[in-house]
Coordinates of C-alpha atoms and ligand atoms in Angstrom, one line a residue:
M757 CA -53.0 -3.2 45.9
R758 CA -56.4 -3.4 47.5
I759 CA -58.8 -6.0 46.1
L760 CA -62.5 -6.4 46.9
L761 CA -63.6 -10.0 46.8
V762 CA -67.4 -10.4 46.6
H763 CA -68.4 -14.0 47.4
T764 CA -71.8 -15.0 46.2
G765 CA -71.7 -18.8 46.6
G766 CA -71.3 -21.5 44.0
T767 CA -69.3 -24.8 44.0
I768 CA -66.0 -23.1 44.8
G769 CA -67.2 -22.5 48.4
M770 CA -69.3 -25.6 48.9
C771 CA -69.1 -28.6 51.3
D772 CA -70.5 -32.1 50.8
T773 CA -73.8 -32.6 52.6
P774 CA -76.3 -35.5 52.7
N775 CA -78.2 -33.7 49.9
G776 CA -75.1 -33.0 47.7
F777 CA -72.8 -30.0 47.5
A778 CA -74.1 -26.9 49.3
P779 CA -72.6 -23.5 50.1
M780 CA -70.7 -23.1 53.4
A781 CA -69.5 -19.9 55.0
G782 CA -65.7 -19.6 55.6
V783 CA -64.5 -21.9 52.8
V784 CA -63.5 -19.1 50.3
E785 CA -62.3 -16.9 53.2
D786 CA -59.9 -19.7 54.4
A787 CA -58.6 -20.2 50.9
V788 CA -57.8 -16.5 50.5
Q789 CA -56.0 -16.6 53.9
S790 CA -53.9 -19.6 52.8
L791 CA -52.9 -17.8 49.6
I792 CA -51.8 -14.7 51.6
A793 CA -50.0 -16.8 54.2
S794 CA -48.1 -18.7 51.5
G795 CA -47.1 -15.5 49.8
E796 CA -49.0 -16.4 46.6
C797 CA -51.2 -13.3 47.0
A798 CA -49.6 -10.1 48.1
A799 CA -52.7 -8.0 47.9
D800 CA -54.8 -6.6 50.7
V801 CA -58.0 -8.5 50.2
M802 CA -61.4 -7.2 51.6
I803 CA -64.0 -10.0 51.5
H804 CA -67.7 -9.2 51.2
T805 CA -69.9 -12.2 51.6
L806 CA -73.4 -11.9 50.2
E807 CA -76.0 -13.6 52.3
P808 CA -77.4 -16.1 51.9
L809 CA -74.7 -17.8 49.9
I810 CA -76.4 -19.5 47.0
D811 CA -76.0 -22.2 44.4
S812 CA -76.1 -19.9 41.3
A813 CA -79.1 -21.8 40.0
Q814 CA -81.0 -19.7 42.6
A815 CA -79.7 -16.3 41.2
T816 CA -82.1 -13.7 40.0
P817 CA -81.6 -10.3 38.4
A818 CA -81.9 -8.9 42.0
D819 CA -78.6 -10.7 42.8
W820 CA -76.9 -9.1 39.8
I821 CA -77.9 -5.7 41.3
R822 CA -76.6 -6.7 44.8
V823 CA -73.2 -7.6 43.3
A824 CA -73.0 -4.5 41.2
Q825 CA -74.0 -2.3 44.2
C826 CA -71.4 -3.9 46.3
I827 CA -68.7 -3.2 43.7
H828 CA -69.9 0.3 43.2
D829 CA -70.0 1.1 46.9
A830 CA -66.3 0.0 47.3
S831 CA -65.1 1.7 44.1
D832 CA -62.9 4.2 45.9
A833 CA -61.5 1.6 48.2
S834 CA -60.3 -1.0 45.7
N835 CA -58.0 -1.2 42.7
G836 CA -59.6 -4.4 41.4
V837 CA -62.4 -6.8 42.2
V838 CA -62.9 -10.6 42.3
V839 CA -66.4 -12.1 42.3
T840 CA -66.6 -15.8 43.3
H841 CA -69.8 -17.3 41.8
G842 CA -71.4 -20.5 40.8
T843 CA -70.7 -21.6 37.3
D844 CA -74.3 -22.4 36.2
T845 CA -75.4 -18.7 35.9
L846 CA -71.9 -17.1 36.0
A847 CA -72.2 -16.0 32.3
Y848 CA -75.5 -14.1 33.1
T849 CA -74.0 -12.3 36.1
A850 CA -70.8 -11.4 34.2
G851 CA -72.9 -10.0 31.3
A852 CA -75.1 -8.1 33.7
L853 CA -72.1 -6.5 35.5
C854 CA -70.8 -5.3 32.1
L855 CA -74.0 -3.4 31.5
L856 CA -74.7 -2.3 35.1
L857 CA -71.3 -0.9 36.1
A858 CA -71.2 2.3 34.1
G859 CA -67.8 4.0 33.8
L860 CA -66.0 1.0 35.2
D861 CA -62.3 1.9 35.6
K862 CA -60.9 -1.3 37.1
P863 CA -60.8 -5.0 36.4
V864 CA -63.7 -7.1 37.8
I865 CA -62.8 -10.7 37.6
V866 CA -65.5 -13.3 37.9
T867 CA -64.5 -16.8 38.8
G868 CA -65.7 -20.1 40.3
A869 CA -64.8 -23.7 40.3
M870 CA -66.1 -27.1 39.1
L871 CA -65.0 -28.9 42.3
P872 CA -65.3 -27.4 45.7
L873 CA -62.2 -26.1 47.5
T874 CA -63.0 -28.6 50.2
V875 CA -62.6 -31.6 47.8
A876 CA -59.2 -33.1 46.9
G877 CA -58.1 -32.2 43.4
S878 CA -60.3 -29.0 43.3
D879 CA -59.7 -26.4 40.6
G880 CA -60.8 -23.7 43.1
L881 CA -57.5 -22.6 44.5
G882 CA -55.9 -22.3 41.1
N883 CA -58.9 -20.2 39.8
L884 CA -58.9 -18.1 42.9
R885 CA -55.2 -17.4 42.7
A886 CA -55.4 -16.5 39.0
A887 CA -58.4 -14.3 39.6
L888 CA -56.7 -12.3 42.3
D889 CA -53.6 -11.9 40.0
A890 CA -55.9 -10.8 37.2
A891 CA -57.7 -8.3 39.5
G892 CA -54.3 -6.6 40.0
A893 CA -53.1 -6.7 36.4
S894 CA -55.9 -6.7 33.8
K895 CA -57.4 -3.9 31.8
P896 CA -60.6 -2.3 33.1
G897 CA -63.7 -4.4 32.3
V898 CA -65.5 -7.4 33.4
W899 CA -63.6 -10.6 32.7
V900 CA -64.1 -14.2 33.5
Q901 CA -61.1 -16.1 34.8
F902 CA -61.5 -19.8 34.4
A903 CA -58.9 -22.7 34.0
G904 CA -56.1 -20.2 33.2
R905 CA -58.0 -18.2 30.6
L906 CA -59.3 -14.7 30.8
L907 CA -62.5 -14.4 28.8
H908 CA -64.7 -11.4 27.7
G909 CA -67.5 -11.0 30.3
A910 CA -70.2 -10.2 27.7
R911 CA -69.3 -13.1 25.4
V912 CA -68.8 -16.0 27.8
R913 CA -70.9 -19.1 28.1
K914 CA -70.7 -22.3 30.1
S915 CA -69.8 -24.8 27.5
H916 CA -69.1 -27.9 29.6
S917 CA -71.0 -29.3 32.6
S918 CA -68.1 -31.2 34.2
A919 CA -64.6 -30.3 32.7
F920 CA -62.4 -27.9 34.6
D921 CA -62.1 -25.8 31.3
A922 CA -65.9 -25.2 31.4
F923 CA -66.2 -21.8 29.7
A924 CA -65.9 -20.6 26.2
A925 CA -66.0 -17.1 24.7
E926 CA -65.4 -15.4 21.4
T927 CA -63.3 -12.3 21.5
S928 CA -64.3 -8.7 20.8
E929 CA -62.6 -5.5 19.8
V930 CA -64.7 -3.7 22.4
A931 CA -63.8 -3.9 26.1
P932 CA -66.4 -5.5 28.4
L933 CA -67.5 -2.3 30.1
F934 CA -70.2 0.3 29.7
A935 CA -68.3 3.5 28.9
A936 CA -69.4 6.6 30.8
D937 CA -67.8 9.8 32.1
H938 CA -68.5 9.0 35.7
A939 CA -68.7 5.8 37.6
G940 CA -72.3 4.9 38.3
L941 CA -74.9 2.1 38.3
N942 CA -77.3 1.6 35.4
A943 CA -80.8 1.0 36.6
L944 CA -82.1 -2.5 36.6
S945 CA -85.6 -3.4 37.7
P946 CA -86.3 -7.1 37.1
Q947 CA -88.7 -7.6 34.1
K948 CA -90.6 -10.5 32.7
V949 CA -88.4 -11.8 29.9
G950 CA -89.5 -14.9 28.1
V951 CA -87.2 -17.2 26.1
F952 CA -88.6 -19.3 23.3
S953 CA -86.7 -21.9 21.3
V954 CA -88.0 -22.8 17.8
T955 CA -88.2 -26.5 16.9
P956 CA -89.7 -28.4 14.0
G957 CA -93.4 -28.0 14.6
P958 CA -93.1 -25.7 17.7
C959 CA -95.9 -25.3 20.2
T960 CA -96.6 -21.7 19.2
D961 CA -99.3 -21.5 21.9
V962 CA -96.4 -21.1 24.4
L963 CA -95.0 -18.3 22.3
A964 CA -98.4 -16.7 22.0
F965 CA -98.8 -16.9 25.8
A966 CA -95.4 -15.3 26.3
V967 CA -96.2 -12.5 24.0
D968 CA -99.3 -11.7 26.1
H969 CA -97.5 -12.0 29.5
C970 CA -93.9 -10.9 29.0
D971 CA -92.3 -7.5 28.6
G972 CA -89.6 -8.7 26.2
L973 CA -88.7 -12.0 24.4
V974 CA -85.6 -13.8 23.3
L975 CA -86.2 -16.0 20.3
R976 CA -83.7 -18.8 19.9
C977 CA -83.9 -19.5 16.1
Y978 CA -82.0 -21.8 13.8
G979 CA -78.6 -21.4 12.2
S980 CA -78.0 -18.0 10.6
G981 CA -81.5 -16.8 11.4
T982 CA -84.5 -18.9 10.3
A983 CA -87.7 -19.9 12.0
P984 CA -90.8 -21.9 10.8
D985 CA -92.9 -19.4 8.8
T986 CA -96.4 -20.5 9.9
L987 CA -99.6 -18.6 10.4
E988 CA -99.3 -19.1 14.1
M989 CA -95.7 -17.8 14.2
R990 CA -96.7 -14.8 12.2
A991 CA -99.7 -14.2 14.5
A992 CA -97.6 -14.4 17.7
L993 CA -94.7 -12.2 16.4
G994 CA -97.2 -9.8 14.8
R995 CA -99.0 -9.5 18.2
A996 CA -95.6 -8.8 19.9
R997 CA -95.0 -6.0 17.5
Q998 CA -98.5 -4.6 18.0
R999 CA -98.1 -4.8 21.8
K1000 CA -94.7 -3.1 21.5
I1001 CA -92.9 -6.1 23.1
P1002 CA -89.3 -6.1 21.9
V1003 CA -88.1 -9.4 20.5
I1004 CA -84.5 -10.3 19.9
A1005 CA -83.4 -13.4 18.0
V1006 CA -80.2 -15.3 18.6
S1007 CA -78.9 -18.5 17.0
Q1008 CA -79.2 -21.9 18.5
C1009 CA -75.7 -22.5 17.1
P1010 CA -73.0 -21.8 19.6
E1011 CA -70.7 -20.4 16.9
G1012 CA -71.0 -18.2 13.9
G1013 CA -74.0 -16.2 14.9
M1014 CA -77.0 -15.0 12.9
K1015 CA -77.3 -13.1 9.7
L1016 CA -81.0 -12.3 9.5
G1017 CA -81.8 -11.9 5.8
T1018 CA -79.8 -14.7 4.4
Y1019 CA -82.8 -16.9 4.0
A1020 CA -86.4 -16.3 3.0
A1021 CA -87.3 -18.5 6.0
G1022 CA -86.2 -15.6 8.2
Q1023 CA -88.7 -13.2 6.6
V1024 CA -91.3 -13.8 9.4
M1025 CA -88.8 -12.2 11.8
R1026 CA -87.9 -9.3 9.6
D1027 CA -91.6 -8.6 8.9
N1028 CA -92.2 -8.3 12.6
N1029 CA -89.3 -6.1 13.6
V1030 CA -87.4 -8.8 15.5
V1031 CA -84.0 -7.5 16.4
D1032 CA -81.0 -9.4 14.9
G1033 CA -79.0 -10.6 17.9
R1034 CA -76.1 -11.4 15.5
D1035 CA -73.5 -13.5 17.4
M1036 CA -74.6 -12.6 20.9
T1037 CA -74.9 -15.5 23.4
P1038 CA -78.5 -16.4 24.5
E1039 CA -77.4 -15.5 28.1
M1040 CA -76.3 -12.1 27.0
A1041 CA -79.4 -11.5 25.0
Y1042 CA -81.5 -12.3 28.1
V1043 CA -79.5 -9.9 30.3
K1044 CA -79.5 -7.2 27.6
M1045 CA -83.2 -7.4 27.3
Q1046 CA -83.6 -7.0 31.0
V1047 CA -81.4 -3.9 30.9
A1048 CA -83.1 -2.5 27.7
L1049 CA -86.5 -2.7 29.4
S1050 CA -85.2 -1.2 32.6
L1051 CA -83.3 1.7 31.1
H1052 CA -85.7 2.8 28.4
S1053 CA -89.4 3.3 28.4
T1054 CA -90.3 3.4 24.7
Y1055 CA -90.4 0.5 22.2
Q1056 CA -88.1 2.3 19.8
A1057 CA -85.5 3.2 22.4
R1058 CA -85.5 -0.4 23.7
C1059 CA -85.0 -1.8 20.2
D1060 CA -82.3 0.8 19.5
F1061 CA -80.5 -0.2 22.7
L1062 CA -80.7 -3.9 21.7
V1063 CA -79.3 -3.2 18.2
Q1064 CA -76.3 -1.3 19.4
N1065 CA -73.1 -2.9 20.5
Q1066 CA -73.0 -1.7 24.2
V1067 CA -70.2 -3.7 25.8
G1068 CA -68.6 -5.8 23.1
E1069 CA -71.4 -8.4 23.2
F1070 CA -71.2 -8.5 19.3
G1071 CA -68.0 -9.7 17.8
L1072 CA -69.1 -9.4 14.2
Ligands
LIG2032 N1 -74.4 -25.6 40.7 C1 -73.1 -24.9 40.9 C2 -73.5 -23.4 40.9 O1 -73.7 -22.8 39.8 C3 -72.2 -25.2 39.8 C4 -70.8 -24.7 40.0 O2 -70.5 -23.7 40.6 N2 -69.8 -25.4 39.5 O3 -73.5 -22.7 41.9

């Protein structure tokens, strides 16, 4: 069993510094060696460290591409993959890998930790061991291993900022992978994607600005799909439609998802061709918009891509 481990940074491989925890080379590598030496990992592990190691707060879509490229380049040389990553943007990277790694035929297990391996009581070694096990035994697809649970890579979100069991995900009938005849990489060229959250009395000037300056928008609306139906909201969403800027709406509720059309107060979105993001996470909506804009050049094709269930991001 050959496993590729792509180390990107994150708390798992950090050390304490005068400025707080920061990534340090060698921490994850030493932990893998200790698991091999103790017989807890029997696999042949190739470690690829991305430089510079980052706190995942610094990650950009360019980093998703680097990780995907690295996995793709080693596709013939590995039976499974582990990605060690910071937890803050782990859900975005997992979702991006689902969409970028076309024709994935092996498990890709994304993991991290809430306490560094270098700190007593860390959850890092347990997560690393479980991720290496999962990379040898799971079904093909992008999964997140955290606190003993294996979660769907396109449905996961960080739900706790300090507990070890920090991730939650709904399930899906559809595997977290982009089906294709041949292994390949889907194109991603970073785009300007804005995210606007509606509030009582929202500052729609911000939305209007985003419509004029972004290539795509994620609208975080209320409950099952409502938003304030004001003249300003209508003007901004109308202009997005006129400019052919795709807009996808997702719910601010972490569970249950949207059902655009339930309430008349969602009419402003339906009138302006806003895509119903159903029960997709906001993280996945952002990633999917990036990929929709990169893969397709027309407004209609982009909206069609957003509507379709690509990698099990919709459970409903
Ligand atoms: N700030 C860290 C990161 O996302 C948090 C962590 O990994 N637990 O890199």
